[in-house]
Short mmCIF file of C-alpha atoms (C1' of nucleotides) in Angstrom, two decimals:
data_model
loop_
_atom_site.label_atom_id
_atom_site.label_comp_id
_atom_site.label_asym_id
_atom_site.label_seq_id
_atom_site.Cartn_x
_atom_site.Cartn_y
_atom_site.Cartn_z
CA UNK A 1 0.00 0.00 0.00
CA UNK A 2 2.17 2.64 -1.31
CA UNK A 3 0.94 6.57 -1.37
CA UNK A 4 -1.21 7.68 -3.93
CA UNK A 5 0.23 10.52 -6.77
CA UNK A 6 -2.36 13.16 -4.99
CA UNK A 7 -0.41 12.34 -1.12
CA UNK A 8 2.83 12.67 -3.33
CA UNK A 9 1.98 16.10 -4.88
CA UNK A 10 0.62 17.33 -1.53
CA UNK A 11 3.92 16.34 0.35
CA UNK A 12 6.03 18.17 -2.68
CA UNK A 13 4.37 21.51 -2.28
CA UNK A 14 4.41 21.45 1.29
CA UNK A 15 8.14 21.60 1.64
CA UNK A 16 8.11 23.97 -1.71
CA UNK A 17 5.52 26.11 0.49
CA UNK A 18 7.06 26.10 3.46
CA UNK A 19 11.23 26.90 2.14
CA UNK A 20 9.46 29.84 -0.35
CA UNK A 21 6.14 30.75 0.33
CA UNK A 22 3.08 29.69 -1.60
CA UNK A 23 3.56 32.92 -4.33
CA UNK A 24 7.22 31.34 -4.87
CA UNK A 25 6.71 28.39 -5.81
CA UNK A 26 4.88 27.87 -9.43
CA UNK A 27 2.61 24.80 -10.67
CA UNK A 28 5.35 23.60 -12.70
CA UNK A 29 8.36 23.75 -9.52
CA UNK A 30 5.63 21.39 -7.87
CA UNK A 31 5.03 19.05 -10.47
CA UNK A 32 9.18 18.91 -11.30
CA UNK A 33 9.69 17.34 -7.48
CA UNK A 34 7.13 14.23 -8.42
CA UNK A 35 8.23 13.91 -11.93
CA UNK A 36 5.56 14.77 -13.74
CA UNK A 37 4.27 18.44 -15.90
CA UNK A 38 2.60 21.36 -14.91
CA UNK A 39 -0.75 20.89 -16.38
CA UNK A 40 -0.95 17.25 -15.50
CA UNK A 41 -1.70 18.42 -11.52
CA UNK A 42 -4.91 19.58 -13.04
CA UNK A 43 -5.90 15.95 -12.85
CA UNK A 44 -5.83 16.31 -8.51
CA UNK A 45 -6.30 19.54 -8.12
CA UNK A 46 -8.45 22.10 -9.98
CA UNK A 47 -6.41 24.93 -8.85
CA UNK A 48 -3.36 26.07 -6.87
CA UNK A 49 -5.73 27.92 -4.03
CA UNK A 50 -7.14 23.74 -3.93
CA UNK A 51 -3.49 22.38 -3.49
CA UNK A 52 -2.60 24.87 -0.22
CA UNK A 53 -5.96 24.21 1.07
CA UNK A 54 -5.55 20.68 0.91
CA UNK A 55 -2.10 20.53 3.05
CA UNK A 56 -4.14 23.20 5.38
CA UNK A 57 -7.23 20.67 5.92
CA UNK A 58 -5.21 17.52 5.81
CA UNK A 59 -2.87 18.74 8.52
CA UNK A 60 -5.58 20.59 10.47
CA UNK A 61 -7.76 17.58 10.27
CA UNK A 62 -5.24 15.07 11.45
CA UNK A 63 -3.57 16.92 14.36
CA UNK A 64 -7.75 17.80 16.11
CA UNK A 65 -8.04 14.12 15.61
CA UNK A 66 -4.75 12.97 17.21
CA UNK A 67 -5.07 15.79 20.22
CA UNK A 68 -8.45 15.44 20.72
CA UNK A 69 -7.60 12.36 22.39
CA UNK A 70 -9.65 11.83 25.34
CA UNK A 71 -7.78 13.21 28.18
CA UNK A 72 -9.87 12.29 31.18
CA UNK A 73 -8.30 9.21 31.90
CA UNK A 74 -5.07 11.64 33.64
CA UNK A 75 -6.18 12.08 37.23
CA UNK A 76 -5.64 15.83 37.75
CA UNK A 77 -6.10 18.55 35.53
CA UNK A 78 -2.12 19.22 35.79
CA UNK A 79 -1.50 15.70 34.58
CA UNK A 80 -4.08 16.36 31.24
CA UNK A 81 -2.83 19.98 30.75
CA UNK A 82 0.84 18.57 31.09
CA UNK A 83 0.07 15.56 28.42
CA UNK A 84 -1.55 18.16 26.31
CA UNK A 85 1.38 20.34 25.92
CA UNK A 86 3.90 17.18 25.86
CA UNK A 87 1.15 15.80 22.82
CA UNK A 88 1.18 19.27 20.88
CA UNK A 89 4.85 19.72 20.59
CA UNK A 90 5.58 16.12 19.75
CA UNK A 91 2.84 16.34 16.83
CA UNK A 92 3.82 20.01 15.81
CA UNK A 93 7.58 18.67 15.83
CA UNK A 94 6.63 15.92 13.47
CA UNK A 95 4.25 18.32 10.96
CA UNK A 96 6.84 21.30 11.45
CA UNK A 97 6.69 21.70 7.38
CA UNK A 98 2.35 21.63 7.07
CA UNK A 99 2.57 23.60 10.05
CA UNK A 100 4.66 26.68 8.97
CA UNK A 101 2.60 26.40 5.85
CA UNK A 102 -0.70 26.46 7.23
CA UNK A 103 -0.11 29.08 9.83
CA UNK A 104 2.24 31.77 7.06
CA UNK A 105 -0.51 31.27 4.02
CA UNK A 106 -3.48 31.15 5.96
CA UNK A 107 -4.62 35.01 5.08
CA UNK A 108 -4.07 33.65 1.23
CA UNK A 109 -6.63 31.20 2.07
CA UNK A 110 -8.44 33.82 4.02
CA UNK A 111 -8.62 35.99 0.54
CA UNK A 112 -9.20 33.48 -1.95
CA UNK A 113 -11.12 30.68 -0.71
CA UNK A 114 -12.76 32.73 2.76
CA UNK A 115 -15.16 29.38 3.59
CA UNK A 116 -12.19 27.30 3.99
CA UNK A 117 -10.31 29.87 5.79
CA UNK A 118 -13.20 30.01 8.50
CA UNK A 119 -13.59 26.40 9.02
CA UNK A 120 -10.00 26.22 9.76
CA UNK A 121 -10.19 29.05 11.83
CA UNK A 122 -13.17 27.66 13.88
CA UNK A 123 -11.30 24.23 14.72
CA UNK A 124 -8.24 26.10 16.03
CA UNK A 125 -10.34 28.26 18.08
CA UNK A 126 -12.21 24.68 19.88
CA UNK A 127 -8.92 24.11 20.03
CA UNK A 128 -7.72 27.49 22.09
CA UNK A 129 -11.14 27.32 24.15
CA UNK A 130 -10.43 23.06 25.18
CA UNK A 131 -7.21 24.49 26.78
CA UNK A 132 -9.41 27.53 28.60
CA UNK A 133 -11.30 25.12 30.23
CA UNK A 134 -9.12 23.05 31.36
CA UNK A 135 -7.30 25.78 33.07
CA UNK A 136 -10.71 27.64 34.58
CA UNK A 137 -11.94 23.86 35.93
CA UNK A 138 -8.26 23.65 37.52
CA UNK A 139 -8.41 26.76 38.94
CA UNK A 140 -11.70 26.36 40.16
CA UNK A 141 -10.58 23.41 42.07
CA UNK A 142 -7.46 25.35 43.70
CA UNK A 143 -5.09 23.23 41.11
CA UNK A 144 -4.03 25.95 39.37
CA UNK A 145 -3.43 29.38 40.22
CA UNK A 146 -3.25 32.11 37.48
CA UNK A 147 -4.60 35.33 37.16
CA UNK A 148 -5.81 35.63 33.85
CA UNK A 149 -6.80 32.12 32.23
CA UNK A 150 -7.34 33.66 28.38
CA UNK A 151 -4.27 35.48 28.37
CA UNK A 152 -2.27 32.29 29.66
CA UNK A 153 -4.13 29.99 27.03
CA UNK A 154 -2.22 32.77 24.54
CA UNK A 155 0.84 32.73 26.44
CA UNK A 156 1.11 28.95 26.37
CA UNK A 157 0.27 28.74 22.76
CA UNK A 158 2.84 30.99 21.86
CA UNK A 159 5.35 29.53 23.32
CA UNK A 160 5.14 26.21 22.12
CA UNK A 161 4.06 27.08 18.37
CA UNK A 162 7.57 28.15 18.70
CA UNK A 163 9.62 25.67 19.29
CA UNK A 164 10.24 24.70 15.57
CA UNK A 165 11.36 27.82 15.00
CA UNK A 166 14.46 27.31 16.38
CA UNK A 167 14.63 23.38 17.18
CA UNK A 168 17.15 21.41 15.09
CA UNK A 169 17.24 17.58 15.40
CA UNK A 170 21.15 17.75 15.23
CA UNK A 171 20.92 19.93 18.73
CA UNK A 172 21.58 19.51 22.09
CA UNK A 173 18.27 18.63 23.44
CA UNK A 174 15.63 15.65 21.55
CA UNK A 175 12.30 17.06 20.93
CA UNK A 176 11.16 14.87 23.46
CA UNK A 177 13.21 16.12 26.34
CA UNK A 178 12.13 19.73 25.12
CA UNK A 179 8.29 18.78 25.68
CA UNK A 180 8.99 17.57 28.84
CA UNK A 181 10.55 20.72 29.34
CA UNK A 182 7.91 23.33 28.20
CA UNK A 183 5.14 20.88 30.04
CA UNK A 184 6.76 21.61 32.96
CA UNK A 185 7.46 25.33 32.71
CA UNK A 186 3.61 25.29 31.55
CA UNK A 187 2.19 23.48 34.57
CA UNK A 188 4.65 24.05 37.75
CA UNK A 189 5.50 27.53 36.94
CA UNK A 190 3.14 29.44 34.80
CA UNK A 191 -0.13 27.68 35.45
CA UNK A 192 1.67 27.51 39.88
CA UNK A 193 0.24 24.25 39.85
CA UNK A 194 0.71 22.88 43.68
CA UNK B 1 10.42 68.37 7.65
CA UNK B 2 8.22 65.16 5.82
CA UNK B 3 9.49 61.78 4.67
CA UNK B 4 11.18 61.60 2.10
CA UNK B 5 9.47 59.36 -1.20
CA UNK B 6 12.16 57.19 -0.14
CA UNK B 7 10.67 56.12 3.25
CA UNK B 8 6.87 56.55 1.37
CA UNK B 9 7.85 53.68 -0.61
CA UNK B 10 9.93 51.47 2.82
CA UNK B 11 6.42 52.26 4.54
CA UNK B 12 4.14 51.34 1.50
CA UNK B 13 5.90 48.16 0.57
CA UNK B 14 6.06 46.77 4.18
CA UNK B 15 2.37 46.97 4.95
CA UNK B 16 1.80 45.40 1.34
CA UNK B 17 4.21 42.43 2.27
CA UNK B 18 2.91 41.96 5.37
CA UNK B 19 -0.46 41.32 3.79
CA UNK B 20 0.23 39.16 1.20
CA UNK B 21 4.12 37.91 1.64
CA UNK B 22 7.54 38.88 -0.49
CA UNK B 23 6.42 37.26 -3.97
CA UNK B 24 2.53 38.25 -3.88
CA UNK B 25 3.21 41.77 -4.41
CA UNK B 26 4.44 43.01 -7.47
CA UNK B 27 7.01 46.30 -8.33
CA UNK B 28 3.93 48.19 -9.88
CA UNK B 29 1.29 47.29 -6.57
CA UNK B 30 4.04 48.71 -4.44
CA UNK B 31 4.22 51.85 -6.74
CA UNK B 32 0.24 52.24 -7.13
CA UNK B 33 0.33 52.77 -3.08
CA UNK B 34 3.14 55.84 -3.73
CA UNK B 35 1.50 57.38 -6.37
CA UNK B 36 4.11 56.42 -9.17
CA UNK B 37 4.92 54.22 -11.72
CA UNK B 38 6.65 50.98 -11.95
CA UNK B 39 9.66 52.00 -13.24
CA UNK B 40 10.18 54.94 -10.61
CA UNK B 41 10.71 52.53 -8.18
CA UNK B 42 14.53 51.99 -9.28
CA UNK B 43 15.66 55.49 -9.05
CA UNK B 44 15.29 54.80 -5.17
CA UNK B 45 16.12 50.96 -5.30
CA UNK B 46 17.96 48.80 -7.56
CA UNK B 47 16.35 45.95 -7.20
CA UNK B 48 13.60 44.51 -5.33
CA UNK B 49 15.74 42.52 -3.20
CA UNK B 50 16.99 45.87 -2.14
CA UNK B 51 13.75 47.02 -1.12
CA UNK B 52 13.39 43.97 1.11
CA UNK B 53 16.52 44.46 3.02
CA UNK B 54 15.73 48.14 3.48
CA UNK B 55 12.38 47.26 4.99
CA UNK B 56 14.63 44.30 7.72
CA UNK B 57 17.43 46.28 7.96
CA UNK B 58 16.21 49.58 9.23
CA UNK B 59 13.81 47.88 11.17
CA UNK B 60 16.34 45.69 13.14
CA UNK B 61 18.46 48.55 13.51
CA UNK B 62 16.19 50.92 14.96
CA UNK B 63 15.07 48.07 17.54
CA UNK B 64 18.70 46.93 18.69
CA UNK B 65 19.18 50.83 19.07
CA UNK B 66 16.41 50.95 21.52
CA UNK B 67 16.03 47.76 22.65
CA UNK B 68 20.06 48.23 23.93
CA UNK B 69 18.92 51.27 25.95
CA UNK B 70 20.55 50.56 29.74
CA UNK B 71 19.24 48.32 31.78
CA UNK B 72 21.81 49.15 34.83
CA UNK B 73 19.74 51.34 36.52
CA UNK B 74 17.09 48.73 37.38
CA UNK B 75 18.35 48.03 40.83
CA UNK B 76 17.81 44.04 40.19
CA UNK B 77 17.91 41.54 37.93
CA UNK B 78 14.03 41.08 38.21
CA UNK B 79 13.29 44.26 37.21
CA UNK B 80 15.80 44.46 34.29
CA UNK B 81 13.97 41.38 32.60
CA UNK B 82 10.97 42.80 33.63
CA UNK B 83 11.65 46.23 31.97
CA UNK B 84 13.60 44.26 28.92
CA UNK B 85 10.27 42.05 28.22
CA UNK B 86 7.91 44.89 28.41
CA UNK B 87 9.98 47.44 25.97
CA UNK B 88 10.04 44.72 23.93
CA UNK B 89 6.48 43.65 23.67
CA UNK B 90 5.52 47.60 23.08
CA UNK B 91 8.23 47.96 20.38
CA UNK B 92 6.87 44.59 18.59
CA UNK B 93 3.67 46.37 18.48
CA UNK B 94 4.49 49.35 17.07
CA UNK B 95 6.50 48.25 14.79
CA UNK B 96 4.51 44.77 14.00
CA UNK B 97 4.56 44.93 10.42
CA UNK B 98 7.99 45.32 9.77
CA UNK B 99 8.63 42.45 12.29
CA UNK B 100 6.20 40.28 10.29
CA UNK B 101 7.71 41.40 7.58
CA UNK B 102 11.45 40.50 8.83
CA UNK B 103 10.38 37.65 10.27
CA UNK B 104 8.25 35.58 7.64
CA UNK B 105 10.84 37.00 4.29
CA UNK B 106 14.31 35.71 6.35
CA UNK B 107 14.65 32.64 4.33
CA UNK B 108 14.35 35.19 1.38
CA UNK B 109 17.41 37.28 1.93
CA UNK B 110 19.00 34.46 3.14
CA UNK B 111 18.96 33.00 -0.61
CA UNK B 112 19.31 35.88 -2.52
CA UNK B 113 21.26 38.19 -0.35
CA UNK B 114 23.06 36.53 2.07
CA UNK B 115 25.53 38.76 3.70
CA UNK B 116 22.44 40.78 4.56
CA UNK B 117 20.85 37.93 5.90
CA UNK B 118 23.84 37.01 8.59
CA UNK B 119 23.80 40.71 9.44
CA UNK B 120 20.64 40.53 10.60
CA UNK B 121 20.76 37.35 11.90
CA UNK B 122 23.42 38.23 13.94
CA UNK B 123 22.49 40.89 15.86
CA UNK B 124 19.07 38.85 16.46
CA UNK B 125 21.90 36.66 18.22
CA UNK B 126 23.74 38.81 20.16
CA UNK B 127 20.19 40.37 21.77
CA UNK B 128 19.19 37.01 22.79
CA UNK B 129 22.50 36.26 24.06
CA UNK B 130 22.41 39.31 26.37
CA UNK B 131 18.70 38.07 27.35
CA UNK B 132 20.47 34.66 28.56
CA UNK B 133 23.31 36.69 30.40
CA UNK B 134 20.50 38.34 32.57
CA UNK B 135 19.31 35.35 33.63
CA UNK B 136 21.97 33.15 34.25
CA UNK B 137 23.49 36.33 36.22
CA UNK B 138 20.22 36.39 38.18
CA UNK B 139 20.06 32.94 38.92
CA UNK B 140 23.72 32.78 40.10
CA UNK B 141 22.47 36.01 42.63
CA UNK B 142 19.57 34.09 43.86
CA UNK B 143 17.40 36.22 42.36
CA UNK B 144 16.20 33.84 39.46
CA UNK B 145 15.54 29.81 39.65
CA UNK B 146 15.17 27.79 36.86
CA UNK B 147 16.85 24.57 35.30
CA UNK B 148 17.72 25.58 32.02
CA UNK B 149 18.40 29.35 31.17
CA UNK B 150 19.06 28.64 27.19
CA UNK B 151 15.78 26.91 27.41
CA UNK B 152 14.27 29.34 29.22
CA UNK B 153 15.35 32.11 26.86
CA UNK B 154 13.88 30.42 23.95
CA UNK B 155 10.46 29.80 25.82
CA UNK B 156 10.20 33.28 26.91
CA UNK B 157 11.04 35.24 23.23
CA UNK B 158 8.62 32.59 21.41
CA UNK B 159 5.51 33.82 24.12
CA UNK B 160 6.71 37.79 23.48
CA UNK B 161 7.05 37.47 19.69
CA UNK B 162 3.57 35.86 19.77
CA UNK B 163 1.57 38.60 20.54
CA UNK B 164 1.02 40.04 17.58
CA UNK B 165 -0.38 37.13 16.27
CA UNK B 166 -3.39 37.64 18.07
CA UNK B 167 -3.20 40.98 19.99
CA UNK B 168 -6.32 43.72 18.64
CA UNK B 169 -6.26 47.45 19.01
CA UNK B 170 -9.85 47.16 19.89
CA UNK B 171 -9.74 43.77 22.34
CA UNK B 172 -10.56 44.04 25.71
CA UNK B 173 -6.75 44.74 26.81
CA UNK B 174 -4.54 47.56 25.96
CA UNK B 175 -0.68 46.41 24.66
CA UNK B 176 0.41 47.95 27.69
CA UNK B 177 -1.66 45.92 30.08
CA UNK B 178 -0.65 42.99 28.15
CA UNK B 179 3.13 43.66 28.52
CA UNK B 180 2.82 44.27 32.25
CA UNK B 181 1.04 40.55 31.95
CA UNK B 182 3.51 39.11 30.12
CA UNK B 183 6.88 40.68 31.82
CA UNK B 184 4.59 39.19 35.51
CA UNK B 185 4.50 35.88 34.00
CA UNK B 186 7.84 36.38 32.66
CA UNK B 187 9.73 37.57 35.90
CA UNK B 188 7.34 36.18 38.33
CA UNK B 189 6.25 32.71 37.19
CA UNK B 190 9.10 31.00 34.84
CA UNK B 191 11.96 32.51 36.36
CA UNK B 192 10.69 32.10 39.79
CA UNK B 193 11.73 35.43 41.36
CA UNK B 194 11.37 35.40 44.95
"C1'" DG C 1 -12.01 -7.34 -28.72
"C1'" DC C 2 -14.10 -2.96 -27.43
"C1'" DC C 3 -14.77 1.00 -24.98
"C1'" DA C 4 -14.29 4.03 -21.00
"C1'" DT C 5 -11.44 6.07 -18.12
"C1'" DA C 6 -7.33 7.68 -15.59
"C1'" DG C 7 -3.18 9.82 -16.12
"C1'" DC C 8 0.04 12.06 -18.50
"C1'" DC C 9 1.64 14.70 -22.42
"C1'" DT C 10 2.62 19.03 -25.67
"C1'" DA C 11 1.15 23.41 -26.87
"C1'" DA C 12 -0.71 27.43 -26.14
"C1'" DC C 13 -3.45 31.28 -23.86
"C1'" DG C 14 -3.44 36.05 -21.77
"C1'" DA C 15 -1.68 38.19 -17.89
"C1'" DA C 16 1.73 39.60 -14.76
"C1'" DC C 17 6.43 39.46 -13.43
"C1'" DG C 18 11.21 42.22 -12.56
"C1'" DT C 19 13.74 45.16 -15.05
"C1'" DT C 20 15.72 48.41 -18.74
"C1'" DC C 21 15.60 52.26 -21.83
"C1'" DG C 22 15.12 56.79 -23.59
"C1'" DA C 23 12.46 60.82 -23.28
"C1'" DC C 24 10.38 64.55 -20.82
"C1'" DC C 25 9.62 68.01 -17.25
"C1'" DG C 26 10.52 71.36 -13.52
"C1'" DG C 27 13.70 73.52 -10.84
"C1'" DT C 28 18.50 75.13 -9.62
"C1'" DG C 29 23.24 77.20 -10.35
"C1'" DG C 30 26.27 79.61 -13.53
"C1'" DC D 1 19.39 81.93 -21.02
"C1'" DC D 2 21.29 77.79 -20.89
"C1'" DA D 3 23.02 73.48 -19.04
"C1'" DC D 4 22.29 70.27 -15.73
"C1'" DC D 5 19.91 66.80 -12.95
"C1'" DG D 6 16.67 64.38 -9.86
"C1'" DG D 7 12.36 62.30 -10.58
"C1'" DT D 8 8.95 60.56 -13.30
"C1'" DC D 9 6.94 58.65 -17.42
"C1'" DG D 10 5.41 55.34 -21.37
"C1'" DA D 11 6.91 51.49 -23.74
"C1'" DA D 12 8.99 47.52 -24.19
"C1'" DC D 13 12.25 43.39 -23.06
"C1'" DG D 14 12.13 38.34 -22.12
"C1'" DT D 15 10.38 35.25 -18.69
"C1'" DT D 16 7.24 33.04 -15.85
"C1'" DC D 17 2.70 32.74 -14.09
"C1'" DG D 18 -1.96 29.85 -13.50
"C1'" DT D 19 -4.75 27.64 -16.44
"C1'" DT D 20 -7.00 25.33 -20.55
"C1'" DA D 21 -7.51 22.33 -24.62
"C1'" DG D 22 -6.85 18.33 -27.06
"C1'" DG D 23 -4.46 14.15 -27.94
"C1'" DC D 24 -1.91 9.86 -26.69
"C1'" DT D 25 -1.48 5.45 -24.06
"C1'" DA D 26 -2.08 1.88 -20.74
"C1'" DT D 27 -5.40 -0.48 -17.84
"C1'" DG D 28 -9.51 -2.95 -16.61
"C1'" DG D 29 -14.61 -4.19 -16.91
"C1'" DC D 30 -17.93 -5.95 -20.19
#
DNA sequence: GCCATAGCCTAACGAACGTTCGACCGGTGG
DNA sequence: CCACCGGTCGAACGTTCGTTAGGCTATGGC
């Protein structure tokens, strides 16, 4: 069971999209890295706008299914906050390329294909507003203790959307050993969980 | 004294790559916004390239210049990061298209200009070097305590340059109530001042 | 054996790209 | 009054863009 022409082309553009943008890279750059002529991608895709949605969706899809995991079975709401950071950078470590793609050309989707743009939009935001509540319900049972949960949820975010920009396999740290390190920053210090 | 057409077109062409990235806006777009033709544009730059470095050059310049400002007479350590991450947040913001900008076209000048791109990169370097000194000098005071100061670093300018991903003018904080936020979580939270 | 279809091809479309060229125009210094 | 020059212009350059049209070939169901 080998990967269909359509995965190939998708996984092509996505590293052309992601080393020069979605305007620098043409139809025919994209259908040079699977061997095959511009106008034949015409046959997956009926546009370009199609062919950066696609990577956007597939990704998006895939990483609210893998993180949506159920994560009630973790006794305290510091253990599931803790496995949900751990989860995100692991998964974000291992999309880094459909990642930097999605997140840099999503106004181009915004602009040319706007219903796409929202629906992508509105999973990331269930997303942001799982991670509220699990910090208000751990507050609210003396877990946690943080002033402001909304601006943490952003804080948090931020932080670990950032790791691939500077994390090298070849470094000093695994990617591993840095989600066990932004968990805990997350949980013991920002979130002052006892 | 006004700007010069010079600075009209640095200005124009930054908020037009910020909206739609390096390669989605052409010579005569950037022009249209000035007022001018096309082919005026290269009495003030030779090349479009140019233009780009112009636009991460005298941004990165003008923030080392203020971002360097002394920090000595913040009696401790806690309140030099403190003052460091809040500057820093309010500069970002008022200068968030440029850093967009910078930020998203690197890989850019890194392929077509690259002495301009080490430049740059370097003095990105040295500021989060001196970042790291603060801490590790505060943690060998007493002041700070945290495992990993390099890590630490890294955590803390990811959560800063995120905010203008989703900060609003019109939201229900001002930037400066968000800085003070984000320098309490900073100082307070992941470096553990006592 | 026949036909449909999937998948790829070559060729071409009009538009836009970055850039160059030579001319013009208004002001300034001699 | 004339020569200069910074700044702009229209026109064009060769190239690349996203996309379309039509034709070839191999495969698989009937």
């Amino acid at each position: 069971m080998s990967i269909s022409r359509r995965d190939e082309i998708v996984i092509a553009a996505t590293e052309l999209f992601a080393q020069h943008g979605y305007h620098g890279v043409g139809m025919r750059a994209i259908a040079d890295a699977v061997g095959i002529r511009g106008s034949s991608l015409y046959h997956h895709f009926p546009s370009k706008t199609e062919l950066l949605y696609a990577i956007a969706h597939d990704y998006n899809r895939a990483f609210i299914e893998s993180q949506l995991a159920d994560l009630s079975p973790n006794p305290t709401y510091a253990a599931r906050v803790r496995k949900l950071v751990y989860d995100h950078i692991i998964y974000f470590h291992k999309h880094r390329l459909e990642e930097a793609v999605g997140l840099r050309e999503l106004q181009e989707l915004r602009a040319n294909a706007p219903e796409h743009y929202t629906d992508i939009q509105t999973s990331r935001r269930s997303y942001q507003d799982g991670l509220e509540r699990l910090i208000v319900d751990g507050r609210e049972t003396g877990e946690f203790e943080c002033e402001d949960p909304h601006l943490v949820v952003l804080a948090v975010l931020g932080m670990v959307n950032s790791v691939n920009d500077w994390y090298r396999d070849r470094g000093r740290m695994s990617i591993v050993e840095v989600a066990e390190a932004y968990a805990d920053i997350t949980v013991n210090r920002i979130l002052g969980a006892r």
